[in-house]
Short mmCIF file of C-alpha atoms in Angstrom, two decimals:
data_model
loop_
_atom_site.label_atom_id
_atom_site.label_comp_id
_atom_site.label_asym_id
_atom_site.label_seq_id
_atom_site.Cartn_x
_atom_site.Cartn_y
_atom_site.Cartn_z
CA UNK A 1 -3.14 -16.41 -18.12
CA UNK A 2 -3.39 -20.09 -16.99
CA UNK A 3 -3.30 -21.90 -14.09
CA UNK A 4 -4.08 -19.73 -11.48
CA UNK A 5 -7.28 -21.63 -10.06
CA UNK A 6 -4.89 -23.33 -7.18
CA UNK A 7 -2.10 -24.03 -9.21
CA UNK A 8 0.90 -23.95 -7.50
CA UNK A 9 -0.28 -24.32 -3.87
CA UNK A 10 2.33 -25.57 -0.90
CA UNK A 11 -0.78 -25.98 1.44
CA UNK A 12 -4.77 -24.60 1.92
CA UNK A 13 -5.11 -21.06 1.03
CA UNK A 14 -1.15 -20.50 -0.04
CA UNK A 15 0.57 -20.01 -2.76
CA UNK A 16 4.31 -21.86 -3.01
CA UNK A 17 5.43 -24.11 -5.47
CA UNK A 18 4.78 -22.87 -9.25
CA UNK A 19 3.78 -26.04 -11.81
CA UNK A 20 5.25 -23.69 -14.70
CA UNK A 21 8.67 -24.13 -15.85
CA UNK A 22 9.97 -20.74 -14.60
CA UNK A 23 10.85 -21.20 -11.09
CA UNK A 24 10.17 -18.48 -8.34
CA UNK A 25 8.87 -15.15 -9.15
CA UNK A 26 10.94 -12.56 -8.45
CA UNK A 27 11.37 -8.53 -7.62
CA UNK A 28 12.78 -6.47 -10.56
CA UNK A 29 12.17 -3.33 -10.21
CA UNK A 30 10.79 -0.46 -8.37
CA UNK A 31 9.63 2.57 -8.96
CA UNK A 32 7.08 5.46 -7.35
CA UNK A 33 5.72 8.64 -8.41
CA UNK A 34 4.22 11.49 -5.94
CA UNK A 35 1.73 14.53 -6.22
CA UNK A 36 4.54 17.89 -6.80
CA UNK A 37 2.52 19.13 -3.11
CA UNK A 38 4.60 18.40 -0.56
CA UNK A 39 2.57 18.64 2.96
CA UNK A 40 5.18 18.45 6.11
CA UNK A 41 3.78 17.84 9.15
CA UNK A 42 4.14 20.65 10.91
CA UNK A 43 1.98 22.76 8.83
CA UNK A 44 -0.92 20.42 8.48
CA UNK A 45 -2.96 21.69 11.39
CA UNK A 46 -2.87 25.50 9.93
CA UNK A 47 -3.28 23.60 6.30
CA UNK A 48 -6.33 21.79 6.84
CA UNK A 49 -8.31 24.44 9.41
CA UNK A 50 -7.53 27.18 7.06
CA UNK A 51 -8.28 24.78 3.90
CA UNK A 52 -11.97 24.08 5.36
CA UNK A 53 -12.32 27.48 6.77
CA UNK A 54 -12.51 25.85 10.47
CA UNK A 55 -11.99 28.03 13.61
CA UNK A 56 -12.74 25.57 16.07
CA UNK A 57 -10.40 25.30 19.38
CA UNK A 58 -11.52 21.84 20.24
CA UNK A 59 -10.54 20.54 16.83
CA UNK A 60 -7.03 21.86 16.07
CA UNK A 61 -6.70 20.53 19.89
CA UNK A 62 -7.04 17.35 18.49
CA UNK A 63 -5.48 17.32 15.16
CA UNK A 64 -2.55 18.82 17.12
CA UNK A 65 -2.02 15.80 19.17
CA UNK A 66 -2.90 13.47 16.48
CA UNK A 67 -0.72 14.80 14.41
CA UNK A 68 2.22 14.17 16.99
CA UNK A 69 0.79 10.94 17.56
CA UNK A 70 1.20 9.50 14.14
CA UNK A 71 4.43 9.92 13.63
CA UNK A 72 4.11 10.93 10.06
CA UNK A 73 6.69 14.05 9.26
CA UNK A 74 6.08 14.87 5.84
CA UNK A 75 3.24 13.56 2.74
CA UNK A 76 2.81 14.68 -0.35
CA UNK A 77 -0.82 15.42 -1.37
CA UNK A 78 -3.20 15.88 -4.38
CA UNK A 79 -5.45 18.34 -2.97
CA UNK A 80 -4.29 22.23 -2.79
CA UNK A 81 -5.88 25.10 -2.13
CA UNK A 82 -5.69 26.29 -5.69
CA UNK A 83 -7.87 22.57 -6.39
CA UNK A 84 -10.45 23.96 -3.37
CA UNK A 85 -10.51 27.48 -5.23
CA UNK A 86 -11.84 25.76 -8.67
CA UNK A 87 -13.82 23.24 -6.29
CA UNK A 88 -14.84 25.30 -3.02
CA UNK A 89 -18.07 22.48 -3.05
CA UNK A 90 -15.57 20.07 -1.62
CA UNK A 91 -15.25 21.78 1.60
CA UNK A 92 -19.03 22.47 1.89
CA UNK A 93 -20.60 20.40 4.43
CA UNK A 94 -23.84 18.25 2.83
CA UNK A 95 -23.06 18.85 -0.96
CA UNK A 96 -23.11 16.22 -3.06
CA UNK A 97 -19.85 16.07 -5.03
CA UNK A 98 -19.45 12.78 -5.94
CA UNK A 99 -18.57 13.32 -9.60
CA UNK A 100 -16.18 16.08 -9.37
CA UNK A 101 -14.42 14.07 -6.89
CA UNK A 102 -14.12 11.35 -9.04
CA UNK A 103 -13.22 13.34 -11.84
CA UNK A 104 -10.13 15.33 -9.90
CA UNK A 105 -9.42 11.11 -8.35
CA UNK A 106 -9.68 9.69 -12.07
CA UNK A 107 -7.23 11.74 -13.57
CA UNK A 108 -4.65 11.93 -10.38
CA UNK A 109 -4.36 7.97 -10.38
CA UNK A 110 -3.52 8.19 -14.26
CA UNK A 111 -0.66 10.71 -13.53
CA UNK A 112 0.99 9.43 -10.53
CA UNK A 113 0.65 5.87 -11.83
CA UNK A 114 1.92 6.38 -15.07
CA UNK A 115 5.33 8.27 -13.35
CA UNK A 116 5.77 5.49 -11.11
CA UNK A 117 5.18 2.83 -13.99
CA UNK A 118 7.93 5.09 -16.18
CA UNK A 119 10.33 4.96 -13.13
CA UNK A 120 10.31 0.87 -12.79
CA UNK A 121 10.63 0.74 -16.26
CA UNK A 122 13.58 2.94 -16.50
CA UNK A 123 14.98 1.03 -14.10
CA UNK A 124 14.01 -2.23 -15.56
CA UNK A 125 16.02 -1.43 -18.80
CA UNK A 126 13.79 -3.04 -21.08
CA UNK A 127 11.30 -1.69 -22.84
CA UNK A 128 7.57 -1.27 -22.30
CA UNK A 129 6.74 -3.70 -25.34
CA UNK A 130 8.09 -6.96 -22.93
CA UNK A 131 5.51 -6.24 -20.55
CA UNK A 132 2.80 -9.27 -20.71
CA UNK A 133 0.68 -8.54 -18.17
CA UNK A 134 -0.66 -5.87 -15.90
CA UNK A 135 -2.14 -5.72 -12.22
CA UNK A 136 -3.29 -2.36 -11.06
CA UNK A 137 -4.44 -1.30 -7.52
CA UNK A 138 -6.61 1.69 -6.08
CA UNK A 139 -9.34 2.66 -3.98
CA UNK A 140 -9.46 6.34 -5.36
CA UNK A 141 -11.36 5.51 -8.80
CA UNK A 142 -14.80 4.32 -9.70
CA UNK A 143 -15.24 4.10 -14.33
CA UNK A 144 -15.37 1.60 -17.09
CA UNK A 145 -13.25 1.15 -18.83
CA UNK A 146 -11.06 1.11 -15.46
CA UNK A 147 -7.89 3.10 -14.73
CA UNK A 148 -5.99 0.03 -16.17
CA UNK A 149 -7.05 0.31 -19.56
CA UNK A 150 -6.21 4.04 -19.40
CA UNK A 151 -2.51 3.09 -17.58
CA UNK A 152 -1.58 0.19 -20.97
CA UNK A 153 -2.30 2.96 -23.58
CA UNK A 154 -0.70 5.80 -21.91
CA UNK A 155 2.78 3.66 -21.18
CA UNK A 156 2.47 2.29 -24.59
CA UNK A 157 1.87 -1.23 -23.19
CA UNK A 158 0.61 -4.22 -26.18
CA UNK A 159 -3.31 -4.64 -27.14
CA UNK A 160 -2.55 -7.96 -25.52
CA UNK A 161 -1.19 -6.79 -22.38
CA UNK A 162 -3.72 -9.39 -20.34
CA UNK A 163 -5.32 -6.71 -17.26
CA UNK A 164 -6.29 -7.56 -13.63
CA UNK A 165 -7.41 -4.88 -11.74
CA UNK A 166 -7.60 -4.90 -8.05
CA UNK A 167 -9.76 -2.29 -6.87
CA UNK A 168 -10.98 -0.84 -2.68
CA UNK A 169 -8.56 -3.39 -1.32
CA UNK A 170 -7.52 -0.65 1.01
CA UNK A 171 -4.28 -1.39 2.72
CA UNK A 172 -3.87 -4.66 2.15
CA UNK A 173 -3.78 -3.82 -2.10
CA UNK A 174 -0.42 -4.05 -2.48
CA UNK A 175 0.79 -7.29 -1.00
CA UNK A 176 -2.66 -8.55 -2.73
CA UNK A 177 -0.85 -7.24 -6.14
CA UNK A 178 2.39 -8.99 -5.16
CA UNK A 179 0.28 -11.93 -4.40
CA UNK A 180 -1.73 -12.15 -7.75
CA UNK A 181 2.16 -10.82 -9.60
CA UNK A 182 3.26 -14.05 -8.19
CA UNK A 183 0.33 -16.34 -9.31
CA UNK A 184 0.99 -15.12 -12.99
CA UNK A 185 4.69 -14.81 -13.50
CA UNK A 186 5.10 -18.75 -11.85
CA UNK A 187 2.52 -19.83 -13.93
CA UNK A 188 3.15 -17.97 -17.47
CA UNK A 189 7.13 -19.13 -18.40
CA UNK A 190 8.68 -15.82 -19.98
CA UNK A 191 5.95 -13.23 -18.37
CA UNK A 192 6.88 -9.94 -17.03
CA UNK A 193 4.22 -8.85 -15.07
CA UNK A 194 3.55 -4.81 -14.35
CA UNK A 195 2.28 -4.00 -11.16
CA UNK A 196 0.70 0.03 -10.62
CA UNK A 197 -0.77 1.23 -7.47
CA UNK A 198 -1.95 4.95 -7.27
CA UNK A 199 -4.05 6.39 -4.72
CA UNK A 200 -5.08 9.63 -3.36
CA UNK A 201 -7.30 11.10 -0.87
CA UNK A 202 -9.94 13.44 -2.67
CA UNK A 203 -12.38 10.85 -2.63
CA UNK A 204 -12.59 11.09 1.55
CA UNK A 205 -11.41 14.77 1.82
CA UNK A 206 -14.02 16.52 4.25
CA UNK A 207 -13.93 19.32 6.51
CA UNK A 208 -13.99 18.61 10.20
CA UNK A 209 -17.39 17.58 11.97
CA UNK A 210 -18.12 16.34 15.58
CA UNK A 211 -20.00 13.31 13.58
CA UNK A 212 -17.11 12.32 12.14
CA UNK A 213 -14.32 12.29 14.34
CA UNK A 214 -12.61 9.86 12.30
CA UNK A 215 -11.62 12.32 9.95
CA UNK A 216 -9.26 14.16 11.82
CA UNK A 217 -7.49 10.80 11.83
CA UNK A 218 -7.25 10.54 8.11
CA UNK A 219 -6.16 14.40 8.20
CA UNK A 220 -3.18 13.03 10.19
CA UNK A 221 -2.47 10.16 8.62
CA UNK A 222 -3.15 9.80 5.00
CA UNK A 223 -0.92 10.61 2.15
CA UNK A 224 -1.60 10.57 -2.30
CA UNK A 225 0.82 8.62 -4.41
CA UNK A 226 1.75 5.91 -6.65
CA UNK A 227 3.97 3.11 -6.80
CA UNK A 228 5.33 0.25 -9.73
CA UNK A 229 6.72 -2.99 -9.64
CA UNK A 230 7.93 -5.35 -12.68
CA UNK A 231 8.09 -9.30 -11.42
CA UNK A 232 8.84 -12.12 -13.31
CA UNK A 233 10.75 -15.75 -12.95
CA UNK A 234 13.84 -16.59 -14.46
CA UNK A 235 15.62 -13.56 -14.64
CA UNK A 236 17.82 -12.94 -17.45
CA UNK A 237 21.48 -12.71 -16.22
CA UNK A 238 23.39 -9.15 -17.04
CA UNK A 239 19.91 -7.67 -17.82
CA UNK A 240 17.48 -8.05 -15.00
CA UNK A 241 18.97 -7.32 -11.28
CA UNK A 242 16.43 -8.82 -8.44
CA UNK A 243 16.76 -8.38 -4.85
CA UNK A 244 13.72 -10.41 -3.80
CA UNK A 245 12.29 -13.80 -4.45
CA UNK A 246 8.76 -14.24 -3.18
CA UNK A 247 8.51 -17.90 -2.08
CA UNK A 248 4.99 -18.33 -0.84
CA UNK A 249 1.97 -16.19 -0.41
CA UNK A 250 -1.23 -16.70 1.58
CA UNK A 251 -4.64 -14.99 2.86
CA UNK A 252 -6.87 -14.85 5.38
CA UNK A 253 -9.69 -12.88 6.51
CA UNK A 254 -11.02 -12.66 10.09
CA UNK A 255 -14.76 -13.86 10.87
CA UNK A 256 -16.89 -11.41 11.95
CA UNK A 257 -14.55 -8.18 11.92
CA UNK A 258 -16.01 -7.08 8.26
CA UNK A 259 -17.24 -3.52 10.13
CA UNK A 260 -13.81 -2.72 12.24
CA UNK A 261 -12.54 -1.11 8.47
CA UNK A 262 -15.55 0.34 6.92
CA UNK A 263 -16.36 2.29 4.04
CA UNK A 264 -19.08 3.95 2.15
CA UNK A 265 -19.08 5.46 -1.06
CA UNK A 266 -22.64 8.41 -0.64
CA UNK A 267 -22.71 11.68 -2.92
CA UNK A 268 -20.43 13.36 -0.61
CA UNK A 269 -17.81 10.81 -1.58
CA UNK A 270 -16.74 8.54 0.47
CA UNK A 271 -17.10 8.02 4.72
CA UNK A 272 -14.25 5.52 6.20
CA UNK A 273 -14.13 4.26 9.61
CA UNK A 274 -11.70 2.44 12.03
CA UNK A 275 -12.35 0.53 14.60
CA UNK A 276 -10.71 1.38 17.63
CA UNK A 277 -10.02 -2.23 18.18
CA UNK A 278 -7.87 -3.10 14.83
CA UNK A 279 -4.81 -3.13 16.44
CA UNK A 280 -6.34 -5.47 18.57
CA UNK A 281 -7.74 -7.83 15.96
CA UNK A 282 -4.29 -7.95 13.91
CA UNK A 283 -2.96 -8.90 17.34
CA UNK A 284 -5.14 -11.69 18.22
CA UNK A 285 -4.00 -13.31 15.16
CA UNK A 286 -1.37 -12.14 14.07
CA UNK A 287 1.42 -14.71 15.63
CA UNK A 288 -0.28 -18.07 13.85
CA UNK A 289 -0.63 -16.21 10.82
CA UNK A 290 3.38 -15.28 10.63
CA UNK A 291 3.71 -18.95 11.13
CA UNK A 292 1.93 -20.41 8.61
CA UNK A 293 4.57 -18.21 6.22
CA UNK A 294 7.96 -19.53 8.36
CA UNK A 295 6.62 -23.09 8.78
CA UNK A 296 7.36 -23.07 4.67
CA UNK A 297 11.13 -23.04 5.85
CA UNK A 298 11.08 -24.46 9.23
CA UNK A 299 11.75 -20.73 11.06
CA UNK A 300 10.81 -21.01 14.89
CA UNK A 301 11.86 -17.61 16.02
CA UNK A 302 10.39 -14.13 15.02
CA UNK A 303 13.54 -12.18 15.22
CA UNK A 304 15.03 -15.03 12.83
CA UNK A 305 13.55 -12.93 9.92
CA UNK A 306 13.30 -9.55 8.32
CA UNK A 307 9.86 -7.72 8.05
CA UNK A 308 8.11 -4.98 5.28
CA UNK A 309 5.13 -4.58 7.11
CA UNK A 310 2.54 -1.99 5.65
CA UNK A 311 2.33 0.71 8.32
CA UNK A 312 -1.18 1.46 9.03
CA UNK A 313 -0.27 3.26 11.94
CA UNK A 314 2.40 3.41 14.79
CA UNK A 315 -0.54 1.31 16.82
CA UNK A 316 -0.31 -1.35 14.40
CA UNK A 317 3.74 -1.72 14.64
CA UNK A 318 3.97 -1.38 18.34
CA UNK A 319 1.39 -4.23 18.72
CA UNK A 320 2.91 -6.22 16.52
CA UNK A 321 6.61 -5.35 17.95
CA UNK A 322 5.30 -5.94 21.41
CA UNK A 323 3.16 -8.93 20.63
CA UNK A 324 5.94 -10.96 18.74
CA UNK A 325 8.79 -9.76 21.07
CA UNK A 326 10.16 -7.86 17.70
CA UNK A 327 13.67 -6.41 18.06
CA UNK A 328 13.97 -2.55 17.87
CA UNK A 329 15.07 -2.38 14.63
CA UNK A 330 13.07 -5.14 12.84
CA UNK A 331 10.28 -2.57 11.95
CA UNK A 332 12.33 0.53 11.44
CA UNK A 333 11.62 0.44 7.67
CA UNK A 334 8.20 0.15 8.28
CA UNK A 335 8.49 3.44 10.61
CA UNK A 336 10.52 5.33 7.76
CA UNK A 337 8.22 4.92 5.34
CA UNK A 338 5.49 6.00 7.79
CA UNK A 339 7.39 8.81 8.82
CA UNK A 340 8.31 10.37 4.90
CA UNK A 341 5.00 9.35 3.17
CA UNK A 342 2.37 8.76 5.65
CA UNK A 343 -0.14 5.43 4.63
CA UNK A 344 -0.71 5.91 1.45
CA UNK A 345 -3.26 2.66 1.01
CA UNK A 346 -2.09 0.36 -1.29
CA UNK A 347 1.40 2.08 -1.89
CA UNK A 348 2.82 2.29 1.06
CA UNK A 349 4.09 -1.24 1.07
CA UNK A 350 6.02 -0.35 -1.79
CA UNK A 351 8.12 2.28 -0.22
CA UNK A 352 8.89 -0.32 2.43
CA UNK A 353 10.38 -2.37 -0.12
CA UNK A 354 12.75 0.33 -2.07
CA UNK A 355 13.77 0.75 2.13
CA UNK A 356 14.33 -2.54 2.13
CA UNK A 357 16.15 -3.25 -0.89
CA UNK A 358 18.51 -0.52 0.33
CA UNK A 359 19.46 -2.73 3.25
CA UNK A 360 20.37 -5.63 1.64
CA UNK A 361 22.23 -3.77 -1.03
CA UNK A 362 24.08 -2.47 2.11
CA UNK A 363 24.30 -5.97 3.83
CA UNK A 364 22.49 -4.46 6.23
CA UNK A 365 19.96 -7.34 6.83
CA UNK A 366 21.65 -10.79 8.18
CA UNK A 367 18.73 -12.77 8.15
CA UNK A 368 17.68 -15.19 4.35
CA UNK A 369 14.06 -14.96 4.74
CA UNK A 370 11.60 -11.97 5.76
CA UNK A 371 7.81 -11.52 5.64
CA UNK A 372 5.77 -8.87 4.15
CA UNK A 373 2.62 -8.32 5.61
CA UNK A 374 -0.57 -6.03 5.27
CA UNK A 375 -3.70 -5.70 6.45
CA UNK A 376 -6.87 -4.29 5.10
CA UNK A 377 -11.06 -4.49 5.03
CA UNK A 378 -12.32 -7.20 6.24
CA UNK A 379 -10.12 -7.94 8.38
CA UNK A 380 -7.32 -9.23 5.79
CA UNK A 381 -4.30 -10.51 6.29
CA UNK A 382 -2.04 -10.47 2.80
CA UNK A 383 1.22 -12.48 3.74
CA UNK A 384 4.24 -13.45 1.33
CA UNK A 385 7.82 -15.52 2.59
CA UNK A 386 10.41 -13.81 0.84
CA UNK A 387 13.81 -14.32 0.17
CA UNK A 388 16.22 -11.80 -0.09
CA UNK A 389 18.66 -11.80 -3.06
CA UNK A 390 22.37 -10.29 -2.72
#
């Protein structure tokens, strides 16, 4: 891989113009793969108590109304309650289980990942062999060699297949992949570049506890799965079929917010925490971030564009709606893929984008250009201008 140390950049921090001879990277395929547990919403409050053998008023109280809150209606799930009969130490307050964790999270990224990998390929239409390089995403698995490694051999990917894994990136890990996807297929002529995010949510599973009231939120909120994408410039006319061209990509991380998104890997596995005040933070920035992206094309107005937004959380998208005067419908892919797979970390961006690509296949969407945006630890913002292809 060459070229990647600034190569390429439109202005500071950003990624635009590619020095290679390939032109624009661009979106060729899609594909996902989910846990066979389907978890509808409904039923999550009788799930979970009766999962972590919790007979507490006060708490289904509150996972009741969080789980209305949300707006999630179904998720699909790693954990079962045949997985908490082999484990029951996983529902046992102060026992360290660290290492079965990661063993149950190790092999779950491997299986989801590799079905969502086989489904982009399929779709692709070429075979496994063109892949050059891979980027893989998660913040469910902790082992050398990494779940990468595992992910090339089991697809039947080359020895030279050149890795780069991207690893507790939280929600911001897949526009990061798209990002870094960009970097190498501008900057490699010929490269088709393999991106695999799988996560699930055994490492954090814990039963209620008035210390942790955070929990309840991730009971409510969080989903398992896996997602692919295959980008690459120069697409090969009557074999490749993209929908998106990523034009320029950018980062930034917000001074002094690094404890708003925390987490902690201990032998229990691991603790996360959200600030009450993230919606907040995205907000106070949010609005001169989207403009460095549409000042790449000269775009003045908000509703001049279409949005993929990683949905954190309803908070998140009616701050942003509210904040940059959004049209009703500019996030309503955002709030389907919220609503059928819950966040799902690093994936969930990814279901955006098969929503979106729907829409312009329909000639749904009327507007050129569109932004996808997430935001994870730290606080980061990922950002990409896109440009939709019909």
């Amino acid at each position: 891989m060459s070229g990647l140390g600034g190569v390429g950049s439109i202005g500071g921090g950003g990624n635009g113009r590619s020095q290679g001879l390939g032109g624009k990277a661009k979106l060729l395929a899609l594909g996902k793969g989910l846990p066979e547990q389907v978890l509808p919403q409904e039923k999550l409050v009788e799930t979970y108590l009766q999962d972590t053998s919790c007979d507490d008023p006060a708490t289904r109280a509150k996972l009741e109304r969080l789980c209305k809150t949300t707006t999630v209606r179904t998720r699909y799930t790693v954990m079962s309650k045949e997985l908490l009969d082999e484990h029951p130490e996983l529902k046992t307050e102060g026992t360290p289980t660290l290492t079965p964790r990661l063993d149950i999270c190790n092999a779950a990224v491997l299986e989801l990942g590799a079905a969502a990998a086989r489904a982009a390929l399929g779709e692709w239409g070429r075979p496994a062999a063109d892949i050059t390089h891979l980027v893989y995403i998660s913040s469910s698995e902790l082992r050398l060699p990494g779940g990468d490694l595992f992910l090339a051999t089991r697809l039947g990917l080359s020895p030279n297949t050149v890795r780069t894994s991207l690893l507790f990136l939280g929600c911001s890990g897949g526009a990061a992949a798209l990002r870094t996807a960009k970097d190498i297929a501008e900057n490699n002529p010929g490269s088709r570049v393999l991106v695999i995010a799988a996560e699930t949510t055994v490492l954090g599973f814990r039963p209620p506890s008035p210390d942790r009231p955070y929990d309840l939120v991730g009971a409510a909120l969080f989903g398992d799965g896996a997602s692919a994408a295959i980008i690459g410039a120069s697409p090969i006319k009557a074999e490749e079929d993209p929908f998106l061209e990523l034009e320029f990509s950018t980062q930034e991380f917000l001074p002094g917010t690094d404890k708003v998104i925390d987490g902690k890997i201990s032998e229990e596995g691991i603790n996360f925490k959200l600030g009450r005040d993230l919606p907040e933070k995205i907000e106070s920035r949010i609005e001169g971030f989207c403009r460095i992206l549409m000042d790449k094309v000269g775009i003045k107005e908000f509703n001049d564009v279409f949005w993929a937004v990683h949905p954190g959380g309803p908070a998140i998208l009616n701050r942003l709606e509210v904040c940059l005067q959004l049209e009703p419908d500019k996030l309503k892919i955002s709030r389907k893929a919220l609503m059928n797979y819950g966040n799902v970390s690093s994936n969930t961006v990814f279901y955006v984008l098969e929503y979106l690509r729907d829409e312009l296949k329909k000639g749904a969407i009327r507007e050129e250009w569109g932004l996808i945006l997430a935001f994870g630890p730290g606080i980061t913002f990922e950002g990409l201008l896109v440009r939709g292809i019909n």
